[in-house]
CSV table of C-alpha atoms in Angstrom, one decimal:
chain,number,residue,atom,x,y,z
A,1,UNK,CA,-24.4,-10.9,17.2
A,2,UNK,CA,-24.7,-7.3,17.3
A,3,UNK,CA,-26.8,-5.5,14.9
A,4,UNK,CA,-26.7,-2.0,12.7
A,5,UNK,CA,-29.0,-0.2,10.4
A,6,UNK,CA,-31.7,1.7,9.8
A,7,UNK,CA,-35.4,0.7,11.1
A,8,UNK,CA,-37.5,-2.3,9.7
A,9,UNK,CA,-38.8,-1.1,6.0
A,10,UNK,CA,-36.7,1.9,5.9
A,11,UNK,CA,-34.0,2.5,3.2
A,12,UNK,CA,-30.6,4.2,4.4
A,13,UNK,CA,-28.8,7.1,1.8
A,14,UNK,CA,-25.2,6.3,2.6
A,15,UNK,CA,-23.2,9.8,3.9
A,16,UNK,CA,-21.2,11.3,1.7
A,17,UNK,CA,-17.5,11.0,2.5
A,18,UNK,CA,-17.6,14.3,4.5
A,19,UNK,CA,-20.3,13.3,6.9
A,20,UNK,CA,-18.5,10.1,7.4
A,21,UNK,CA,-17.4,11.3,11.1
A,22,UNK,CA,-20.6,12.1,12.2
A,23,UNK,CA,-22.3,8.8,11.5
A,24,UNK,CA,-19.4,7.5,13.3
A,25,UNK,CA,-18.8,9.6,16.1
A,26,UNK,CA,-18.2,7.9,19.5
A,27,UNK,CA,-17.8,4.6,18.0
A,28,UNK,CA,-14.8,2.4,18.3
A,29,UNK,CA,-13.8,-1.6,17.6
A,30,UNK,CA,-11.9,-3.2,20.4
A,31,UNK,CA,-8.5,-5.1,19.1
A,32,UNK,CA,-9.1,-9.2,19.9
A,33,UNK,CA,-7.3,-9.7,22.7
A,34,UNK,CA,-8.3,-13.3,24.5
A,35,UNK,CA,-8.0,-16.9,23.0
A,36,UNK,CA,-11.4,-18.1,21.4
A,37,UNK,CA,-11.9,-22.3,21.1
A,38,UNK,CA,-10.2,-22.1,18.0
A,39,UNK,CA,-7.2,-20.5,18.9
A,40,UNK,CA,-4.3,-22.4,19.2
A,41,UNK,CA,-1.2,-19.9,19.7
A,42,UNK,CA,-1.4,-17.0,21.9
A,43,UNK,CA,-3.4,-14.1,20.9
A,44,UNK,CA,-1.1,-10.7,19.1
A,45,UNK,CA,-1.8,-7.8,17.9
A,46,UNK,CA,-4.3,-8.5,14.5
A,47,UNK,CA,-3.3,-7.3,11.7
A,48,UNK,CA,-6.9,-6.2,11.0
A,49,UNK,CA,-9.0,-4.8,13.4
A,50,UNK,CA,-11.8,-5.6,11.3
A,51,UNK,CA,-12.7,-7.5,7.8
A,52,UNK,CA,-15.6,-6.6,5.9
A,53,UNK,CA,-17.7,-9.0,4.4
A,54,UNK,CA,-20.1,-8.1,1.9
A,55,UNK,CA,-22.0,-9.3,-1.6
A,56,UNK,CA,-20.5,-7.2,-4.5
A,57,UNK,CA,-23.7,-5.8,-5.4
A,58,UNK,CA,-23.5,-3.8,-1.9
A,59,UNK,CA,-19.6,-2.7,-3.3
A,60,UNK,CA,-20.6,0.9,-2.5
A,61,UNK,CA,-21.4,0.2,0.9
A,62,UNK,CA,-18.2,-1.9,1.6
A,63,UNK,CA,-15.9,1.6,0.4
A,64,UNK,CA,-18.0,3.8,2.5
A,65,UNK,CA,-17.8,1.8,5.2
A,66,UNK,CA,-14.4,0.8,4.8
A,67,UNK,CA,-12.9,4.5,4.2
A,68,UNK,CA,-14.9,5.4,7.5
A,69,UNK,CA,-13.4,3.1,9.5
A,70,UNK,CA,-9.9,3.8,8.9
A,71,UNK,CA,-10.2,7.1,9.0
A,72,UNK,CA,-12.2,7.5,11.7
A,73,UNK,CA,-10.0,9.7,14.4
A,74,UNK,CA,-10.2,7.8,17.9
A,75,UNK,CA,-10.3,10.3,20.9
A,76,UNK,CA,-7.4,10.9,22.7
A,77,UNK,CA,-9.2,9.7,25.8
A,78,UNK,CA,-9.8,6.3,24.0
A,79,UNK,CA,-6.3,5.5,22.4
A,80,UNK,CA,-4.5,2.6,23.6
A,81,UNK,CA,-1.2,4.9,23.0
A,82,UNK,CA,-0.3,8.5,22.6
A,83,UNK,CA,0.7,8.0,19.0
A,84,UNK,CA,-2.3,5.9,18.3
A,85,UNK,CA,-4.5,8.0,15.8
A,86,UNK,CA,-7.1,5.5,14.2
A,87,UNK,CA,-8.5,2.3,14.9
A,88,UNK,CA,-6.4,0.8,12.4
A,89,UNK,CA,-6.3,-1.7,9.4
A,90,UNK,CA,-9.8,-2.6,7.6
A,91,UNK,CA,-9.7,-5.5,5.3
A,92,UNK,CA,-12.1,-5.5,2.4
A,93,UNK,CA,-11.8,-7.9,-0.5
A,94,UNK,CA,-11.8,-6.2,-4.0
A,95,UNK,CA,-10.7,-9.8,-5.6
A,96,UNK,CA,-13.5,-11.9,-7.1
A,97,UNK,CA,-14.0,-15.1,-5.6
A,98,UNK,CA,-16.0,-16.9,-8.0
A,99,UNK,CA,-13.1,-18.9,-9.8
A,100,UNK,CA,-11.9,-20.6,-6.6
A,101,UNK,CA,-14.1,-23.2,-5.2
A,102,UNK,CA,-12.4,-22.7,-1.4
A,103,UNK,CA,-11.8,-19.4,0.3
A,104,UNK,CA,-8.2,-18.1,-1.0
A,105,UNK,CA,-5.7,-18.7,1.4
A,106,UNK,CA,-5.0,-14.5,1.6
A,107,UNK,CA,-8.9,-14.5,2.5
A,108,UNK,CA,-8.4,-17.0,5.1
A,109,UNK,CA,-5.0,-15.4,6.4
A,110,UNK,CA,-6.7,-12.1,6.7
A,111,UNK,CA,-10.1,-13.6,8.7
A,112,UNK,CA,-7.3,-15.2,11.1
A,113,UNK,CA,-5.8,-11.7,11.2
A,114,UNK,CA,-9.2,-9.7,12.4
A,115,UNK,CA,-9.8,-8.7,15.4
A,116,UNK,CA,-13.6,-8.2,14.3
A,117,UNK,CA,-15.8,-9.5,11.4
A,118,UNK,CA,-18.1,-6.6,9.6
A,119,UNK,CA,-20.6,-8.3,7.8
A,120,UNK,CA,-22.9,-5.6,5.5
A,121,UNK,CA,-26.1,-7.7,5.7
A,122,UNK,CA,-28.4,-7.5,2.8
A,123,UNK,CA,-30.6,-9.8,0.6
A,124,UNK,CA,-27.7,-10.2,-1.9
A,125,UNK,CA,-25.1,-11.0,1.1
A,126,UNK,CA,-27.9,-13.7,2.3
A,127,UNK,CA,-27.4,-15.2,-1.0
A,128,UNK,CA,-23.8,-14.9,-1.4
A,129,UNK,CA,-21.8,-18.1,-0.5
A,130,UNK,CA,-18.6,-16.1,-0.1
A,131,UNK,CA,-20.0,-14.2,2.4
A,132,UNK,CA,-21.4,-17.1,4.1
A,133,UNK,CA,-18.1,-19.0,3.6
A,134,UNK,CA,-16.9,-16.1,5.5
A,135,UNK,CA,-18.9,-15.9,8.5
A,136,UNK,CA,-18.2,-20.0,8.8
A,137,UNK,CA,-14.2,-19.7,8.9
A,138,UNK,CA,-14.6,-16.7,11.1
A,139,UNK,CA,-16.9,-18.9,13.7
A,140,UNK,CA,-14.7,-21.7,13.2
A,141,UNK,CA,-11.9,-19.3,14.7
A,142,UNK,CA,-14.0,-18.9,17.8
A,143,UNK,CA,-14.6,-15.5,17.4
A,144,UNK,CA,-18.7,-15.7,16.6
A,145,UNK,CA,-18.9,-13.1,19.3
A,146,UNK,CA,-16.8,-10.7,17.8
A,147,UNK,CA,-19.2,-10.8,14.3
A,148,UNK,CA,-21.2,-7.3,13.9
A,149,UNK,CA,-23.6,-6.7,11.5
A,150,UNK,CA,-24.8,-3.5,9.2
A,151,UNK,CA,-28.2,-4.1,8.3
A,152,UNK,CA,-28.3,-2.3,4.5
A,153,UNK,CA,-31.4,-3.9,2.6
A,154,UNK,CA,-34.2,-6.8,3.8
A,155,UNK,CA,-35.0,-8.1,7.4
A,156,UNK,CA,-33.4,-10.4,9.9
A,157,UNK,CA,-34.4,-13.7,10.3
A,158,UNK,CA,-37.3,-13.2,7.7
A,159,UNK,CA,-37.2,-16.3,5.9
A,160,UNK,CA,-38.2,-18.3,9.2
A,161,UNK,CA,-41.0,-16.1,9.0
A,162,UNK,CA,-41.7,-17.5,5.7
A,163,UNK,CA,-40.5,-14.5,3.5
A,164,UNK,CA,-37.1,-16.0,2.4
A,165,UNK,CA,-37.0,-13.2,-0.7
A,166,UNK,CA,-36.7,-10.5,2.2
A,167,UNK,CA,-33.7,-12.5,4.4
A,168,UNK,CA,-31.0,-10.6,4.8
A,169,UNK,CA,-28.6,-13.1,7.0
A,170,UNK,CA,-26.7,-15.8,5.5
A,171,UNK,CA,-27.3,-19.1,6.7
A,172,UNK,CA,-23.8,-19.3,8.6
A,173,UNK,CA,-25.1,-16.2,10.5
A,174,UNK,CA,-28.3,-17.1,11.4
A,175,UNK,CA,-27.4,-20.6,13.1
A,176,UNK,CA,-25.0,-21.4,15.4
A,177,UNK,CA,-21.6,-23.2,14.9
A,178,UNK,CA,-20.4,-26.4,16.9
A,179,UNK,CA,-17.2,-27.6,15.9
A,180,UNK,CA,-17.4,-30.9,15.7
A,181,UNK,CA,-20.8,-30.5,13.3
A,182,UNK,CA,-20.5,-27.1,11.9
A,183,UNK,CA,-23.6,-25.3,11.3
A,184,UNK,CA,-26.6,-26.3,13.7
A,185,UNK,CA,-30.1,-26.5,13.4
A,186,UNK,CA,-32.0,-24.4,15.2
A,187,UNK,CA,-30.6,-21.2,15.7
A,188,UNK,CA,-29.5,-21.0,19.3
């Protein structure tokens, strides 16, 4: 699980578009390349390198984030081809989920087709069962190492602490996943 975002108690004023590079610069997601445990056909190309996951009350966030991403120039140095120019595709959900009571099969197709899960971790994502559904299909993929996470509003891990209105992890990210029993208790 790697982690993103500003330190403990500390609000972050999102860039405008035009400082977008900067906050970026040097930074680049890494296509999925290998079989995880829950991979059953050779690994291709992704469609996605990356699918954001986010509550709807952190929307802005999401299109920031989103818009930086793909247009994000990778160095020529860095580019996996000479025509290469970004890192490619971000998927971010602009449907509302709230009227299906499973993940849409287009959310499910697009989770498989991510090379990388972006989860924008706040206390209204901790709360969000989308966003936890989300994390859970991606682990059941075998791709929990490929999860990052930007850190926009609350604290890690704070409801073990006892402060459960300041937790900004879903449950499906602060435990692990087994396959056979699906979320486990402790986290690991």
């Amino acid at each position: 699980l790697r982690c993103f975002g500003p330190p403990a108690g500390q609000k972050r004023d999102w860039p405008a578009r035009s400082e977008s590079r900067q906050a970026f610069q040097g930074r680049q997601l890494e296509p999925y390349s290998g079989l995880g445990p829950g991979d059953t056909s050779p690994a291709s190309t992704p469609r996605f390198v990356a699918f954001i996951s986010y509550s709807h009350t952190d929307g802005a966030v999401a299109r920031w984030l989103h818009g930086a991403l793909e247009k994000f120039p990778v160095p020529a140095h860095l580019r996996t081809h000479p025509a290469q120019k970004g890192i490619g595709k971000v998927f971010r959900d602009e449907a509302e989920l709230a009227s299906s009571a499973s993940l849409s099969a287009a959310i499910t197709q697009a989770l498989a087709d991510s090379s990388a899960l972006i989860v924008i971790a706040s206390r209204a994502s901790a709360r969000s069962y989308w966003v936890d559904q989300e994390i859970l299909e991606f682990k059941r993929l075998g791709r929990a190492d490929r999860i990052f996470c930007l850190i926009v509003d609350g604290e890690p891990f704070a409801s073990e602490r006892g402060q459960s209105d300041q937790e900004c992890f879903p449950l499906a990210l602060r435990r692990s996943f087994d396959s056979q029993q699906g979320i486990t208790e402790p986290r690991q």
